[in-house]
Amino acid sequence: MTNPIENLPILYSFKRCPYAIRARMALGYAKINHIHREIDLKNKHPDFLITSPKGTVPVLVDPEQQQVIDESVDIVRYALTKHQPKDWLPVSVVDQIQNAKLFNDMMQTFVPAVRKIKYGATQDEEHEAVETARRFLNTIESRVAGKQHLLDAPSALDILCFPNIRQLAIHDGSWLSHHDLKHVENWIDFWCKSNVFETIFVNQPTWNPELDPIVIKHK
Ligand SMILES: N[C@@H](CCC(=O)N[C@@H](CS)C(=O)NCC(=O)O)C(=O)O
């Protein structure tokens, strides 16, 4: 039985945001049909800010559970806890000490380093940022050597990490090969060529409450 439209979860999103990509990937792999609302981050719709005063995307609203989830990690958990592909590891792997450490390391060291590489810094700062990014990606390189996932099978950890690393790869198309990170390149390529990524990484018009809702249906 299909869900009436008013019961569908609503995702507020922005195409290129790596955190929103995590959420859309997880909803895709979980096959959760939902309403998509593309937000113009420079001109946020007031109704979006009422729903989530924090003003960041992604935000997921589940009308049936009366839940508003405003952190991408929690949306990934929400989605993959409901349903996940058969060959995936359970979403709880992200809480295992080593995996949580990898994720936190990415957020605390790699992500700020990418910001410096992308948006400029002094030469010394940039040099340090490149070293930091390289150090982190060397860890990823050994994790994904000869496989397409960070752990023994695909998992939420891949979904949580690859969009942030992809940001560096698209900022500078030769960065990974220049730093001899061949396995990282293959891993990013695998996820970016997946059917789910190709389905979710599409242009959507900015949300306008007066127009028909955009319903995302995952088969
Ligand atoms: N911790 C948040 C971070 C989300 C985030 O920072 N999203 C950015 C876009 S990539 C945003 O909405 N920034 C607010 C703005 O640009 O005004 C999450 O993981 O969901």
Short mmCIF file of C-alpha atoms and ligand atoms in Angstrom, two decimals:
data_model
loop_
_atom_site.label_atom_id
_atom_site.label_comp_id
_atom_site.label_asym_id
_atom_site.label_seq_id
_atom_site.Cartn_x
_atom_site.Cartn_y
_atom_site.Cartn_z
CA MET A 1 0.00 0.00 0.00
CA THR A 2 1.38 3.44 -0.85
CA ASN A 3 1.59 6.25 1.65
CA PRO A 4 -0.80 9.17 1.10
CA ILE A 5 1.27 12.19 0.17
CA GLU A 6 0.59 14.03 3.43
CA ASN A 7 2.16 11.17 5.39
CA LEU A 8 5.39 11.12 3.39
CA PRO A 9 8.57 12.35 5.08
CA ILE A 10 9.83 15.70 3.78
CA LEU A 11 13.50 16.34 3.10
CA TYR A 12 14.84 19.90 2.96
CA SER A 13 17.99 19.72 0.93
CA PHE A 14 20.56 21.44 -1.27
CA LYS A 15 22.05 19.67 -4.27
CA ARG A 16 25.79 20.06 -3.65
CA CYS A 17 25.79 20.01 0.16
CA PRO A 18 27.78 16.94 1.25
CA TYR A 19 25.62 16.54 4.34
CA ALA A 20 22.45 16.62 2.24
CA ILE A 21 24.03 14.08 -0.13
CA ARG A 22 24.48 11.73 2.85
CA ALA A 23 20.78 12.07 3.67
CA ARG A 24 19.60 11.60 0.08
CA MET A 25 21.87 8.57 -0.40
CA ALA A 26 20.56 6.96 2.79
CA LEU A 27 16.92 7.60 1.84
CA GLY A 28 17.72 6.14 -1.59
CA TYR A 29 19.32 2.96 -0.27
CA ALA A 30 16.51 2.66 2.28
CA LYS A 31 13.98 3.14 -0.57
CA ILE A 32 12.06 5.71 1.44
CA ASN A 33 9.71 7.68 -0.77
CA HIS A 34 9.59 11.29 0.32
CA ILE A 35 8.91 14.87 -0.65
CA HIS A 36 11.95 16.86 -1.73
CA ARG A 37 12.22 20.56 -0.92
CA GLU A 38 15.27 22.24 -2.43
CA ILE A 39 16.39 25.19 -0.32
CA ASP A 40 18.15 28.27 -1.60
CA LEU A 41 20.74 28.68 1.15
CA LYS A 42 21.14 32.38 0.34
CA ASN A 43 17.44 33.03 0.58
CA LYS A 44 15.90 30.51 2.97
CA HIS A 45 12.14 30.22 2.85
CA PRO A 46 10.65 31.47 6.16
CA ASP A 47 8.58 28.27 6.52
CA PHE A 48 11.81 26.26 6.39
CA LEU A 49 13.24 28.40 9.20
CA ILE A 50 10.08 27.86 11.25
CA THR A 51 10.46 24.10 10.82
CA SER A 52 14.17 24.22 11.62
CA PRO A 53 15.38 27.51 13.14
CA LYS A 54 18.96 26.21 12.95
CA GLY A 55 18.70 26.87 9.19
CA THR A 56 21.03 24.14 7.96
CA VAL A 57 20.24 21.39 5.48
CA PRO A 58 19.50 18.54 5.46
CA VAL A 59 16.38 18.43 7.60
CA LEU A 60 13.95 15.55 7.57
CA VAL A 61 10.39 15.88 8.82
CA ASP A 62 8.46 12.69 9.46
CA PRO A 63 4.81 13.71 9.88
CA GLU A 64 3.76 10.23 11.03
CA GLN A 65 6.26 10.19 13.89
CA GLN A 66 6.03 13.98 14.43
CA GLN A 67 9.79 14.07 14.22
CA VAL A 68 12.14 16.79 12.91
CA ILE A 69 15.70 15.55 12.35
CA ASP A 70 18.23 18.29 11.64
CA GLU A 71 21.55 16.41 11.61
CA SER A 72 22.61 14.37 8.58
CA VAL A 73 24.06 11.57 10.72
CA ASP A 74 20.69 11.15 12.42
CA ILE A 75 18.86 11.13 9.07
CA VAL A 76 21.22 8.38 7.85
CA ARG A 77 20.45 6.38 11.00
CA TYR A 78 16.70 7.01 10.66
CA ALA A 79 16.67 5.82 7.04
CA LEU A 80 18.93 2.79 7.25
CA THR A 81 17.35 1.61 10.48
CA LYS A 82 14.03 1.39 8.65
CA HIS A 83 15.45 -0.56 5.75
CA GLN A 84 18.84 -1.30 4.27
CA PRO A 85 20.18 -3.34 1.38
CA LYS A 86 20.69 -7.01 2.25
CA ASP A 87 24.46 -7.12 1.86
CA TRP A 88 25.08 -4.03 4.06
CA LEU A 89 26.46 -4.07 7.59
CA PRO A 90 24.01 -2.86 10.25
CA VAL A 91 23.93 0.90 10.74
CA SER A 92 25.18 0.42 14.33
CA VAL A 93 28.71 -0.16 12.93
CA VAL A 94 29.11 3.62 12.89
CA ASP A 95 29.11 3.53 16.70
CA GLN A 96 31.96 1.03 16.98
CA ILE A 97 34.98 2.76 18.49
CA GLN A 98 37.30 2.52 15.48
CA ASN A 99 34.62 3.64 13.04
CA ALA A 100 33.40 6.50 15.20
CA LYS A 101 37.03 7.58 15.52
CA LEU A 102 37.51 7.58 11.74
CA PHE A 103 34.34 9.61 11.25
CA ASN A 104 35.22 12.11 14.00
CA ASP A 105 38.72 12.43 12.63
CA MET A 106 37.26 13.27 9.22
CA MET A 107 34.97 15.91 10.67
CA GLN A 108 37.56 17.44 13.00
CA THR A 109 40.67 17.41 10.80
CA PHE A 110 39.90 16.63 7.15
CA VAL A 111 36.78 18.79 6.70
CA PRO A 112 38.40 22.00 8.07
CA ALA A 113 41.51 21.26 5.99
CA VAL A 114 39.41 20.98 2.82
CA ARG A 115 37.77 24.30 3.68
CA LYS A 116 41.24 25.90 3.82
CA ILE A 117 42.32 24.25 0.58
CA LYS A 118 39.12 25.37 -1.16
CA TYR A 119 38.68 28.86 0.17
CA GLY A 120 42.28 29.93 0.57
CA ALA A 121 44.52 30.52 3.54
CA THR A 122 48.08 31.74 4.03
CA GLN A 123 50.73 29.63 2.31
CA ASP A 124 51.77 28.06 5.63
CA GLU A 125 48.16 27.29 6.54
CA GLU A 126 47.54 25.81 3.13
CA HIS A 127 50.65 23.63 3.37
CA GLU A 128 49.50 22.36 6.76
CA ALA A 129 45.97 21.75 5.41
CA VAL A 130 47.31 19.69 2.50
CA GLU A 131 49.37 17.60 4.92
CA THR A 132 46.36 17.09 7.21
CA ALA A 133 44.14 16.07 4.29
CA ARG A 134 46.81 13.76 2.96
CA ARG A 135 47.37 12.11 6.35
CA PHE A 136 43.64 11.41 6.72
CA LEU A 137 43.27 10.15 3.16
CA ASN A 138 46.22 7.78 3.61
CA THR A 139 44.14 6.05 6.27
CA ILE A 140 41.20 5.83 3.86
CA GLU A 141 43.54 4.60 1.10
CA SER A 142 44.54 1.56 3.15
CA ARG A 143 40.93 0.93 4.25
CA VAL A 144 39.56 0.79 0.69
CA ALA A 145 42.50 -0.95 -1.02
CA GLY A 146 41.05 -3.61 -3.30
CA LYS A 147 37.43 -2.97 -2.28
CA GLN A 148 34.64 -0.42 -2.65
CA HIS A 149 33.82 0.01 1.00
CA LEU A 150 35.51 1.14 4.20
CA LEU A 151 34.56 -1.94 6.21
CA ASP A 152 34.10 -5.59 5.22
CA ALA A 153 30.90 -4.76 3.32
CA PRO A 154 29.07 -1.55 2.32
CA SER A 155 27.71 0.41 5.26
CA ALA A 156 26.45 3.74 6.54
CA LEU A 157 30.09 4.68 7.10
CA ASP A 158 30.64 4.90 3.32
CA ILE A 159 27.58 7.11 2.95
CA LEU A 160 28.76 9.35 5.79
CA CYS A 161 32.31 9.77 4.50
CA PHE A 162 32.38 9.78 0.73
CA PRO A 163 30.46 13.05 0.10
CA ASN A 164 32.99 15.07 2.12
CA ILE A 165 35.94 13.45 0.37
CA ARG A 166 34.27 13.90 -3.01
CA GLN A 167 34.27 17.65 -2.30
CA LEU A 168 38.06 17.72 -2.46
CA ALA A 169 38.09 15.49 -5.55
CA ILE A 170 35.76 17.85 -7.42
CA HIS A 171 37.48 21.00 -6.20
CA ASP A 172 40.72 19.76 -7.78
CA GLY A 173 40.29 16.88 -10.21
CA SER A 174 43.95 15.85 -9.96
CA TRP A 175 44.41 16.15 -6.17
CA LEU A 176 43.91 12.45 -5.43
CA SER A 177 46.07 11.14 -8.27
CA HIS A 178 48.71 13.79 -7.52
CA HIS A 179 48.91 12.41 -3.98
CA ASP A 180 48.91 8.82 -5.18
CA LEU A 181 45.54 7.99 -3.63
CA LYS A 182 44.38 5.59 -6.33
CA HIS A 183 42.18 3.46 -4.10
CA VAL A 184 40.42 6.53 -2.68
CA GLU A 185 39.75 7.65 -6.26
CA ASN A 186 38.25 4.25 -7.15
CA TRP A 187 36.15 4.25 -4.02
CA ILE A 188 34.73 7.74 -4.69
CA ASP A 189 34.14 6.76 -8.30
CA PHE A 190 32.25 3.64 -7.26
CA TRP A 191 29.80 5.56 -5.06
CA CYS A 192 29.42 8.42 -7.56
CA LYS A 193 28.59 5.96 -10.33
CA SER A 194 26.10 4.05 -8.21
CA ASN A 195 22.48 4.09 -9.37
CA VAL A 196 21.41 5.74 -6.15
CA PHE A 197 23.88 8.63 -6.53
CA GLU A 198 22.82 9.13 -10.13
CA THR A 199 19.19 9.23 -9.04
CA ILE A 200 19.70 11.68 -6.20
CA PHE A 201 22.30 14.03 -7.70
CA VAL A 202 19.95 15.88 -9.98
CA ASN A 203 18.89 19.51 -10.27
CA GLN A 204 15.65 20.34 -8.52
CA PRO A 205 13.82 23.65 -8.65
CA THR A 206 13.95 25.72 -5.48
CA TRP A 207 11.05 24.85 -3.20
CA ASN A 208 7.96 26.94 -3.79
CA PRO A 209 5.03 25.96 -1.54
CA GLU A 210 2.62 27.19 -4.18
CA LEU A 211 3.75 24.59 -6.71
CA ASP A 212 3.08 20.84 -6.72
CA PRO A 213 5.34 18.90 -4.35
CA ILE A 214 8.30 17.01 -5.78
CA VAL A 215 7.80 13.39 -4.78
CA ILE A 216 10.88 11.17 -4.88
CA LYS A 217 9.93 7.57 -5.47
CA HIS A 218 12.58 4.91 -4.97
CA LYS A 219 11.72 1.62 -6.66
N1 LIG B 1 26.02 19.16 11.12
C1 LIG B 1 25.14 19.42 10.01
C2 LIG B 1 25.85 20.32 9.00
C3 LIG B 1 24.95 20.74 7.88
C4 LIG B 1 25.49 21.95 7.14
O1 LIG B 1 26.39 22.65 7.64
N2 LIG B 1 24.92 22.23 5.97
C5 LIG B 1 25.28 23.45 5.27
C6 LIG B 1 25.22 23.30 3.76
S1 LIG B 1 26.46 22.20 3.15
C7 LIG B 1 24.26 24.52 5.63
O2 LIG B 1 23.08 24.25 5.65
N3 LIG B 1 24.73 25.73 5.93
C8 LIG B 1 23.85 26.81 6.27
C9 LIG B 1 23.98 27.97 5.35
O3 LIG B 1 24.72 27.89 4.36
O4 LIG B 1 23.32 28.96 5.64
C10 LIG B 1 24.71 18.09 9.39
O5 LIG B 1 25.54 17.18 9.30
O6 LIG B 1 23.55 17.98 9.04
#
